[in-house]
Amino acid sequence: MIILFTSYPPSVNHYYGNGRGGRRFIKAAGQAYRSEVIALVRQFKLKAPDGRLSVSIEMYPPDRRKRDCDNVFKCSLDALTYAGVYKDDSLIDELRIVRREVVKRGLLKIFIDSKQG
């Protein structure tokens, strides 16, 4: 099992932008988050087990503003894919998120494991 702590990701609106011709790109906030995840993955040499996966995220928001839990998935899972933790997030069969208490600047605690029967 992999357990990874990351900063709180930017919202989907701050992660992705649309360019000319409808081309999608990663904004500066998204690039910074992605770079952080890549650095953590390289530092700890993280690699998910082969096969189908289960991912659970504990979300510690940075403040008490209204936030959609599902916005956390796209940015964090894409960053993990890009960092090479797993080949593609289509390998994830079980996906769970739990909102926890507010912590200064926010964070995610991500658990990645083989899918259990």
Short mmCIF file of C-alpha atoms in Angstrom, two decimals:
data_model
loop_
_atom_site.label_atom_id
_atom_site.label_comp_id
_atom_site.label_asym_id
_atom_site.label_seq_id
_atom_site.Cartn_x
_atom_site.Cartn_y
_atom_site.Cartn_z
CA MET A 1 0.00 0.00 0.00
CA ILE A 2 1.08 3.55 -0.76
CA ILE A 3 0.24 6.38 1.61
CA LEU A 4 1.02 9.84 0.26
CA PHE A 5 0.47 13.29 1.76
CA THR A 6 0.09 16.20 -0.66
CA SER A 7 -0.94 19.80 -0.35
CA TYR A 8 -4.54 20.62 -1.09
CA PRO A 9 -4.97 20.68 -4.87
CA PRO A 10 -6.34 23.64 -6.76
CA SER A 11 -9.96 23.40 -7.86
CA VAL A 12 -10.65 22.05 -11.32
CA ASN A 13 -11.32 25.64 -12.46
CA HIS A 14 -7.85 26.70 -11.30
CA TYR A 15 -6.14 23.51 -12.51
CA TYR A 16 -7.27 23.47 -16.15
CA GLY A 17 -7.71 26.24 -18.70
CA ASN A 18 -9.01 26.33 -22.26
CA GLY A 19 -6.88 27.76 -25.01
CA ARG A 20 -7.45 28.54 -28.65
CA GLY A 21 -9.45 26.01 -30.59
CA GLY A 22 -10.77 24.47 -27.36
CA ARG A 23 -7.35 23.09 -26.49
CA ARG A 24 -7.08 22.29 -22.78
CA PHE A 25 -3.98 23.16 -20.76
CA ILE A 26 -2.75 23.02 -17.17
CA LYS A 27 -2.70 26.44 -15.49
CA ALA A 28 0.16 27.59 -13.23
CA ALA A 29 -1.58 26.39 -10.04
CA GLY A 30 -2.12 22.97 -11.64
CA GLN A 31 1.48 22.78 -12.82
CA ALA A 32 2.72 23.62 -9.33
CA TYR A 33 0.56 20.89 -7.77
CA ARG A 34 1.59 18.38 -10.42
CA SER A 35 5.28 19.24 -9.83
CA GLU A 36 4.84 18.71 -6.09
CA VAL A 37 3.30 15.28 -6.65
CA ILE A 38 6.05 14.30 -9.09
CA ALA A 39 8.73 15.35 -6.60
CA LEU A 40 7.12 13.31 -3.81
CA VAL A 41 6.74 10.25 -6.05
CA ARG A 42 10.39 10.45 -7.11
CA GLN A 43 11.66 11.15 -3.59
CA PHE A 44 9.94 8.10 -2.12
CA LYS A 45 10.14 5.96 -5.31
CA LEU A 46 6.41 5.28 -5.23
CA LYS A 47 4.90 2.75 -7.62
CA ALA A 48 1.41 1.29 -7.33
CA PRO A 49 0.96 -2.47 -7.38
CA ASP A 50 0.16 -3.97 -10.79
CA GLY A 51 -3.45 -4.59 -11.68
CA ARG A 52 -6.70 -3.07 -10.54
CA LEU A 53 -6.50 -0.44 -7.81
CA SER A 54 -8.35 0.97 -4.85
CA VAL A 55 -7.82 4.64 -3.94
CA SER A 56 -9.03 6.36 -0.81
CA ILE A 57 -8.48 10.05 -0.10
CA GLU A 58 -8.81 11.88 3.19
CA MET A 59 -9.46 15.52 2.35
CA TYR A 60 -8.43 18.18 4.89
CA PRO A 61 -9.71 21.49 3.46
CA PRO A 62 -7.75 24.71 4.05
CA ASP A 63 -10.81 26.63 5.25
CA ARG A 64 -14.55 26.31 5.87
CA ARG A 65 -15.72 27.48 2.43
CA LYS A 66 -18.14 25.24 0.57
CA ARG A 67 -16.17 22.72 -1.47
CA ASP A 68 -17.20 19.82 -3.67
CA CYS A 69 -15.36 16.65 -2.72
CA ASP A 70 -15.38 15.39 -6.29
CA ASN A 71 -13.21 18.33 -7.44
CA VAL A 72 -10.34 16.80 -5.48
CA PHE A 73 -10.39 13.59 -7.52
CA LYS A 74 -9.63 14.89 -11.00
CA CYS A 75 -6.57 16.97 -10.13
CA SER A 76 -5.00 14.54 -7.68
CA LEU A 77 -5.60 11.40 -9.77
CA ASP A 78 -4.31 13.07 -12.94
CA ALA A 79 -1.19 14.26 -11.10
CA LEU A 80 -0.56 10.71 -9.81
CA THR A 81 -0.95 9.31 -13.32
CA TYR A 82 1.41 11.93 -14.75
CA ALA A 83 3.92 11.17 -11.98
CA GLY A 84 3.91 7.50 -13.00
CA VAL A 85 2.44 6.00 -9.83
CA TYR A 86 0.12 3.97 -12.08
CA LYS A 87 -0.28 3.77 -15.85
CA ASP A 88 -3.76 5.29 -15.99
CA ASP A 89 -6.51 6.18 -13.57
CA SER A 90 -8.80 3.83 -15.53
CA LEU A 91 -7.13 1.09 -13.42
CA ILE A 92 -8.98 2.39 -10.36
CA ASP A 93 -12.04 0.28 -9.56
CA GLU A 94 -12.69 1.59 -6.06
CA LEU A 95 -12.59 5.29 -5.28
CA ARG A 96 -13.49 6.88 -1.97
CA ILE A 97 -13.16 10.32 -0.42
CA VAL A 98 -13.76 11.43 3.15
CA ARG A 99 -13.87 15.05 4.26
CA ARG A 100 -11.93 15.63 7.48
CA GLU A 101 -11.38 18.68 9.66
CA VAL A 102 -9.98 21.95 8.36
CA VAL A 103 -6.20 22.28 8.62
CA LYS A 104 -4.13 25.33 7.78
CA ARG A 105 -3.32 25.37 4.03
CA GLY A 106 -5.16 22.02 3.63
CA LEU A 107 -3.83 18.62 2.62
CA LEU A 108 -4.72 15.28 1.11
CA LYS A 109 -3.84 11.89 2.54
CA ILE A 110 -3.99 9.43 -0.36
CA PHE A 111 -4.06 5.64 0.04
CA ILE A 112 -3.41 3.47 -3.03
CA ASP A 113 -3.65 -0.30 -2.85
CA SER A 114 -4.47 -3.39 -4.90
CA LYS A 115 -8.17 -3.92 -5.29
CA GLN A 116 -9.36 -6.44 -2.75
CA GLY A 117 -11.52 -9.23 -4.22
#
